[in-house]
mmCIF file with all atom_site columns, C-alpha atoms in Angstrom:
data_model
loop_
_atom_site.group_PDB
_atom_site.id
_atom_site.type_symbol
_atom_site.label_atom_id
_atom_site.label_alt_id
_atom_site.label_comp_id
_atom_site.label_asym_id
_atom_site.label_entity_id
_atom_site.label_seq_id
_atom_site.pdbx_PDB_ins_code
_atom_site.Cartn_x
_atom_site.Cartn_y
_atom_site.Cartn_z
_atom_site.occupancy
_atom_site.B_iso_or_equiv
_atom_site.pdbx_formal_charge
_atom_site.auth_seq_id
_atom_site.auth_comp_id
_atom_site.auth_asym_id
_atom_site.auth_atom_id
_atom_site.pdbx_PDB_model_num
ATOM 1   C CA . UNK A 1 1   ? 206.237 96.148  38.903 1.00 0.00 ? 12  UNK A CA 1
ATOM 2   C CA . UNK A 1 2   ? 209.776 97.341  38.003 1.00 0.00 ? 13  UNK A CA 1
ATOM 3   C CA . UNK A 1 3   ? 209.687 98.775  34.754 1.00 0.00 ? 14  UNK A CA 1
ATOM 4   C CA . UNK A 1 4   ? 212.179 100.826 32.511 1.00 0.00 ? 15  UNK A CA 1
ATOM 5   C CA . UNK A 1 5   ? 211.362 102.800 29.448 1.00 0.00 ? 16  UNK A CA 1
ATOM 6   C CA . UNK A 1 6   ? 214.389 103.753 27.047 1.00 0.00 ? 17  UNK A CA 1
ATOM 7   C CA . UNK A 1 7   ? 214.649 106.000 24.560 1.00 0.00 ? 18  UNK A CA 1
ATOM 8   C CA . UNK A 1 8   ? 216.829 108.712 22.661 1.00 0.00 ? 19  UNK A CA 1
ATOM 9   C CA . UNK A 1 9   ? 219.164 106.363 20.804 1.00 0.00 ? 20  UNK A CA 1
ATOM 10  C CA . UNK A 1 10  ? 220.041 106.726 17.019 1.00 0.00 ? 21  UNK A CA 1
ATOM 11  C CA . UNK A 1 11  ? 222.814 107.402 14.262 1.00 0.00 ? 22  UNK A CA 1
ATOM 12  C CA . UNK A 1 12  ? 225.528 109.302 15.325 1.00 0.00 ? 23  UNK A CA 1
ATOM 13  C CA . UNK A 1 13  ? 228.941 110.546 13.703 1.00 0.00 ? 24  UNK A CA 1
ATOM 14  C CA . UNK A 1 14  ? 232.337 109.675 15.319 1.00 0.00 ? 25  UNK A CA 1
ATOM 15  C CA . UNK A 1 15  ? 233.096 112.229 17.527 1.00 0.00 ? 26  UNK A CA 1
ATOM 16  C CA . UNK A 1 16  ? 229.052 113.348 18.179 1.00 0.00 ? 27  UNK A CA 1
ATOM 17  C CA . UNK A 1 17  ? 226.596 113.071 20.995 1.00 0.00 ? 28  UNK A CA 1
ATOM 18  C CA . UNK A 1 18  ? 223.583 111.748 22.036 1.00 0.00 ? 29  UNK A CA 1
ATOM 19  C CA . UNK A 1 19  ? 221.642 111.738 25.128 1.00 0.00 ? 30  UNK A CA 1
ATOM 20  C CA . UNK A 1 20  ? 219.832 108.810 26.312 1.00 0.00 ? 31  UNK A CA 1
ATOM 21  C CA . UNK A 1 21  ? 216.863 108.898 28.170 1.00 0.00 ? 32  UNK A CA 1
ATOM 22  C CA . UNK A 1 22  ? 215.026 106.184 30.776 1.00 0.00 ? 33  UNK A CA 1
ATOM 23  C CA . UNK A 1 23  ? 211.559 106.454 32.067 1.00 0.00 ? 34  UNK A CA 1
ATOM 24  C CA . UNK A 1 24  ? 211.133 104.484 34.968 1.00 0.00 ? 35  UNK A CA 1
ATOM 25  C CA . UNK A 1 25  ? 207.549 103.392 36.651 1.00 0.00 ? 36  UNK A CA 1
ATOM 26  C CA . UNK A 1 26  ? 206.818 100.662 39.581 1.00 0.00 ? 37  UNK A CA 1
ATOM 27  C CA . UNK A 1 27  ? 209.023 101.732 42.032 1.00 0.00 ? 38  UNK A CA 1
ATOM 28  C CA . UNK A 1 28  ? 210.463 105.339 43.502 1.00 0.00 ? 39  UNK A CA 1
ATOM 29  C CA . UNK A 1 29  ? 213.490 105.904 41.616 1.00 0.00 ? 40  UNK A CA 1
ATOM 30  C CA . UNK A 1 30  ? 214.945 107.973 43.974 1.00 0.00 ? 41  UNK A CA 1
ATOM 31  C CA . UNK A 1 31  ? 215.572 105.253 46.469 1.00 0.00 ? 42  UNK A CA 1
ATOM 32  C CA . UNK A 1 32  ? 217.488 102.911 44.164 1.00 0.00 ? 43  UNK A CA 1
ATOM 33  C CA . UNK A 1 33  ? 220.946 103.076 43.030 1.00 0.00 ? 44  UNK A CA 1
ATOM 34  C CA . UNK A 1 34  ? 220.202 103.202 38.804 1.00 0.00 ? 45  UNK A CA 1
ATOM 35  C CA . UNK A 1 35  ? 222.476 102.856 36.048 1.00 0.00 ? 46  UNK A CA 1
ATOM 36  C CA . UNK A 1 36  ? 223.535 101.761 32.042 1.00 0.00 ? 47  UNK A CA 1
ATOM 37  C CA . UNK A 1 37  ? 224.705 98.797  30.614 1.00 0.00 ? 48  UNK A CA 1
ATOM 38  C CA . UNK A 1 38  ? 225.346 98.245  27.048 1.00 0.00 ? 49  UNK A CA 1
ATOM 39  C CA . UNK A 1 39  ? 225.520 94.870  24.745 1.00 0.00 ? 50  UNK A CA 1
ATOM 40  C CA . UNK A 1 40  ? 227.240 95.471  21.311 1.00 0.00 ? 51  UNK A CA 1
ATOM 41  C CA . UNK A 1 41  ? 226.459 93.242  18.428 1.00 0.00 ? 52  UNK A CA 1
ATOM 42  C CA . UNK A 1 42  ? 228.015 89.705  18.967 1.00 0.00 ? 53  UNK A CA 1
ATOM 43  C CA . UNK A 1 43  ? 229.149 90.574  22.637 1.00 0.00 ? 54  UNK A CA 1
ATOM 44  C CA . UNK A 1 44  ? 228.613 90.065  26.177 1.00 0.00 ? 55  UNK A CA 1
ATOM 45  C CA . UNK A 1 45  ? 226.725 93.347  28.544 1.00 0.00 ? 56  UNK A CA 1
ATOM 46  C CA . UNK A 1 46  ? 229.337 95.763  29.451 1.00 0.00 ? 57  UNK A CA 1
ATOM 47  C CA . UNK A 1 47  ? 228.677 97.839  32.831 1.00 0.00 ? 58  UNK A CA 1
ATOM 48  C CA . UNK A 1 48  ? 228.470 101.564 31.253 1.00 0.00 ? 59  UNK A CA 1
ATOM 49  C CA . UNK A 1 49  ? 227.659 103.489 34.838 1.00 0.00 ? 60  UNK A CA 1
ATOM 50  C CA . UNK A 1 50  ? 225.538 103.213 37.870 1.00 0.00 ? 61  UNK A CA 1
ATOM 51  C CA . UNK A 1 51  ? 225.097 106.055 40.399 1.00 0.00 ? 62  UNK A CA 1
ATOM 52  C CA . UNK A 1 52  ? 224.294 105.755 43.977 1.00 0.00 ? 63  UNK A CA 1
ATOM 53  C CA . UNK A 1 53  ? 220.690 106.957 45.572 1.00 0.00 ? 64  UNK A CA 1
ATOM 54  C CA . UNK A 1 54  ? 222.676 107.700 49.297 1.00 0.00 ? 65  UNK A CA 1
ATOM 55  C CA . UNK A 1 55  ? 226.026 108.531 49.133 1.00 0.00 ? 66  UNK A CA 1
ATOM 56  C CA . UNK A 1 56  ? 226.346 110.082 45.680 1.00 0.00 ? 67  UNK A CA 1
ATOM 57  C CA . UNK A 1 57  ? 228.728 107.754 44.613 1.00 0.00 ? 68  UNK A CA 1
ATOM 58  C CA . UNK A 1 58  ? 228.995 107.163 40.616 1.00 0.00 ? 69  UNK A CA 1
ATOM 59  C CA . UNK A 1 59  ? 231.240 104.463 38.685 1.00 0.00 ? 70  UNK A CA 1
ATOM 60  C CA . UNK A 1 60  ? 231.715 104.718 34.785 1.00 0.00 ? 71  UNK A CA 1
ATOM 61  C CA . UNK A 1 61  ? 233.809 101.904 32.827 1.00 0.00 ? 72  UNK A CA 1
ATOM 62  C CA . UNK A 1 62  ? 237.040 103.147 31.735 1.00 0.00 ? 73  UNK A CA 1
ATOM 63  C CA . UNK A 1 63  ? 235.839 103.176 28.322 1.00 0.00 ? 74  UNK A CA 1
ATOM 64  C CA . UNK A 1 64  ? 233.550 105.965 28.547 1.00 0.00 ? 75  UNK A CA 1
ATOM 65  C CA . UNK A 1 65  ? 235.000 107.741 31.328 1.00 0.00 ? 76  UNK A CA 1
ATOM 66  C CA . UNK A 1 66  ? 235.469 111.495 30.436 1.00 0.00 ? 77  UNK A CA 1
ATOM 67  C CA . UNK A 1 67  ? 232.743 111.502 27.977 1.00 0.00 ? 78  UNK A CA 1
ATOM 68  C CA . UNK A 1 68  ? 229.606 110.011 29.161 1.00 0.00 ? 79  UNK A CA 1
ATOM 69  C CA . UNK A 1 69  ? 228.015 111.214 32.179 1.00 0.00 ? 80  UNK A CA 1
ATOM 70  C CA . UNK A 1 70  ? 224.720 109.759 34.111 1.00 0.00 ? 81  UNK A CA 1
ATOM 71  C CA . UNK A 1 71  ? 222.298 112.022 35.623 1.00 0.00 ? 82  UNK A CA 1
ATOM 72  C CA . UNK A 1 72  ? 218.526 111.749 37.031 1.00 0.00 ? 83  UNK A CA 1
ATOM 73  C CA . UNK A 1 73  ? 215.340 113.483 37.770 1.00 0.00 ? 84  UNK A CA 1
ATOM 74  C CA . UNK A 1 74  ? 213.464 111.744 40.388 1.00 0.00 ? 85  UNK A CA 1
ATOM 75  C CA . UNK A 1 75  ? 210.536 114.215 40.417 1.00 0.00 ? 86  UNK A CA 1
ATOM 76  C CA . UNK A 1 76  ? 210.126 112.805 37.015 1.00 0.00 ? 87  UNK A CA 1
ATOM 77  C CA . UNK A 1 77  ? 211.290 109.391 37.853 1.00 0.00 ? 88  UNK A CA 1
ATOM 78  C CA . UNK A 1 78  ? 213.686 110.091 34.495 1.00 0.00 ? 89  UNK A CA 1
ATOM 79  C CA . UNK A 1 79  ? 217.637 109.512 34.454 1.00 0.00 ? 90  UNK A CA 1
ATOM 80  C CA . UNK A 1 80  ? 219.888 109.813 31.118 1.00 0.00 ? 91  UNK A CA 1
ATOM 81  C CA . UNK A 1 81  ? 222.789 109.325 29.972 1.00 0.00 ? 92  UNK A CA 1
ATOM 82  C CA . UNK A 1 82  ? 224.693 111.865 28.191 1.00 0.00 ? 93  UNK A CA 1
ATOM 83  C CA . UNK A 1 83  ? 227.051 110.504 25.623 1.00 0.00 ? 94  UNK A CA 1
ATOM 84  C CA . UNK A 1 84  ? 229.686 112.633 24.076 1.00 0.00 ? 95  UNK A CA 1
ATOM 85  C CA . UNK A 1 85  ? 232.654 111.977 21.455 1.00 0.00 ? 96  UNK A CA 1
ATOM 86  C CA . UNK A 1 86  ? 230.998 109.205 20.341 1.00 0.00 ? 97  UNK A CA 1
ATOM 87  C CA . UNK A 1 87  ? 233.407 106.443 19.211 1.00 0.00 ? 98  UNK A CA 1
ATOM 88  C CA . UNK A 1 88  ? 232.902 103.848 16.451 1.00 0.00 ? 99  UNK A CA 1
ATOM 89  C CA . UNK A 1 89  ? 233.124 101.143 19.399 1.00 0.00 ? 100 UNK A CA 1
ATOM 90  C CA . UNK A 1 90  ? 229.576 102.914 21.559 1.00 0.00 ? 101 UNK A CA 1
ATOM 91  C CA . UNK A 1 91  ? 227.903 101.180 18.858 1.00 0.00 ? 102 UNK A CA 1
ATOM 92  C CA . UNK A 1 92  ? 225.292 99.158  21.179 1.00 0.00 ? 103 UNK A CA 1
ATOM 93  C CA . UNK A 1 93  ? 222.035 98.618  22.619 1.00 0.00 ? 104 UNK A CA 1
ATOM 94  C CA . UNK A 1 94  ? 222.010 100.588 25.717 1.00 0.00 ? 105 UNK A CA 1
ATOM 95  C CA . UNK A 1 95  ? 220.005 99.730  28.709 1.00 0.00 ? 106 UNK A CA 1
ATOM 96  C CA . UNK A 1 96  ? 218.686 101.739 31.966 1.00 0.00 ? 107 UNK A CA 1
ATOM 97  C CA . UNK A 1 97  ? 218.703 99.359  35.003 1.00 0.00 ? 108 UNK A CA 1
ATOM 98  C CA . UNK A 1 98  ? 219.019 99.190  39.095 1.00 0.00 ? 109 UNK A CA 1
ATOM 99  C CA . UNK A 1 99  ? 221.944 98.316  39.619 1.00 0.00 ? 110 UNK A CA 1
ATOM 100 C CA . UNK A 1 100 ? 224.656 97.708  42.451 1.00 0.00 ? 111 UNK A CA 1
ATOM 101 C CA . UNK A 1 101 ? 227.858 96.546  43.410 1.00 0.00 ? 112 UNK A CA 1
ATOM 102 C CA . UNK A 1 102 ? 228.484 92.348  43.837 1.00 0.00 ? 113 UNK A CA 1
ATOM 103 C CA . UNK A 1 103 ? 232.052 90.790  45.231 1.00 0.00 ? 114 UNK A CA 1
ATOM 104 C CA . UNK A 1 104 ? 233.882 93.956  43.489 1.00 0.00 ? 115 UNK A CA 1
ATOM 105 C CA . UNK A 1 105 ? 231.714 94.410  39.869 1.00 0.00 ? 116 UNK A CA 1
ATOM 106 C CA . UNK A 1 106 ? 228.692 96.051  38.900 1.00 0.00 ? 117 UNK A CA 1
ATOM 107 C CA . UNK A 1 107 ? 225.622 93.789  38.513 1.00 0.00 ? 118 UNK A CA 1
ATOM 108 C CA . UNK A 1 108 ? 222.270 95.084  36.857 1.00 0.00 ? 119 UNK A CA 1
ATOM 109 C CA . UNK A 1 109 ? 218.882 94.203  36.751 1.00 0.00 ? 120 UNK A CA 1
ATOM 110 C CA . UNK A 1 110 ? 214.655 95.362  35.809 1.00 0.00 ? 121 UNK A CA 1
ATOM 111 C CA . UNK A 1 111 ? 215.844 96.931  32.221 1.00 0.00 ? 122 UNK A CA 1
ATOM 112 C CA . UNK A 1 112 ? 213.707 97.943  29.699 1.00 0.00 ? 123 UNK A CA 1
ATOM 113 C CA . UNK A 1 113 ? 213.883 97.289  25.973 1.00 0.00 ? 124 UNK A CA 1
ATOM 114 C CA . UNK A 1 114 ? 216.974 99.323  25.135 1.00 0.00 ? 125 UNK A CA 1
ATOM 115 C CA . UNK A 1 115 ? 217.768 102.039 22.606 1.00 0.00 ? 126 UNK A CA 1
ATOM 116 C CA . UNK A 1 116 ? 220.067 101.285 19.860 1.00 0.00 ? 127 UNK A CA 1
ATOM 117 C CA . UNK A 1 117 ? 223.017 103.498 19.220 1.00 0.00 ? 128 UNK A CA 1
ATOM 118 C CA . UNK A 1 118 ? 225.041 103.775 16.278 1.00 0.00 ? 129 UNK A CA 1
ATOM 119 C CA . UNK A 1 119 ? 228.310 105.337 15.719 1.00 0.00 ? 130 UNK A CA 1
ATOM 120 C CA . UNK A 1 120 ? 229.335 105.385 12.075 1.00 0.00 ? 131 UNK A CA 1
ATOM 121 C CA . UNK A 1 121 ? 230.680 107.676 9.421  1.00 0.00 ? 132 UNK A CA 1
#
């Protein structure tokens, strides 16, 4: 049984950081390609990142690009995301996932509850 596990959200100001954390059981997580997606109040899931188990690959939306960055620790079947200049508009509930690559966008599935983050002044 796939599960996820995430954790580490909270209230940030503009321009601070956070650092997201996703516990993952059920499965070997370093033999699956993992990432984020995020679902802001009142919209659809936006694609955040999702890094490859093989080739090393990682994607990031151009939104965050430059300021979050995805990372993992199989040995403790952990990843996170590191989230930095936090803008008003990373306000969202943030999700760990598997994820991959479908007919040129990022599709992601097994997440956990989420972890809300907050951006505000």
């Amino acid at each position: 049984q796939v599960q996820f596990v995430e954790s580490g959200g909270g209230l940030v100001q503009p321009g601070g950081s956070l650092r997201l954390s996703c516990a993952a059981s059920g499965f070997t997580l370093a033999y699956y390609d993992i990432g984020w997606f995020r679902q802001a109040p009142g919209k659809g899931r936006e694609g955040v990142s999702c890094t490859s188990s093989s080739d090393g690959s990682t994607y990031y939306a151009d939104s965050v690009k430059g300021r979050f960055t995805i990372s993992r620790d199989n040995a403790k079947s952990t990843m996170y995301l590191q989230m930095n200049s936090l803008k008003p508009e990373d306000t969202a509930v943030y999700y760990c996932a598997v994820c991959r690559k479908d007919s040129g966008q990022y599709e992601y599935d097994h997440w956990g509850q989420g972890t809300q983050v907050a951006v505000s002044s």
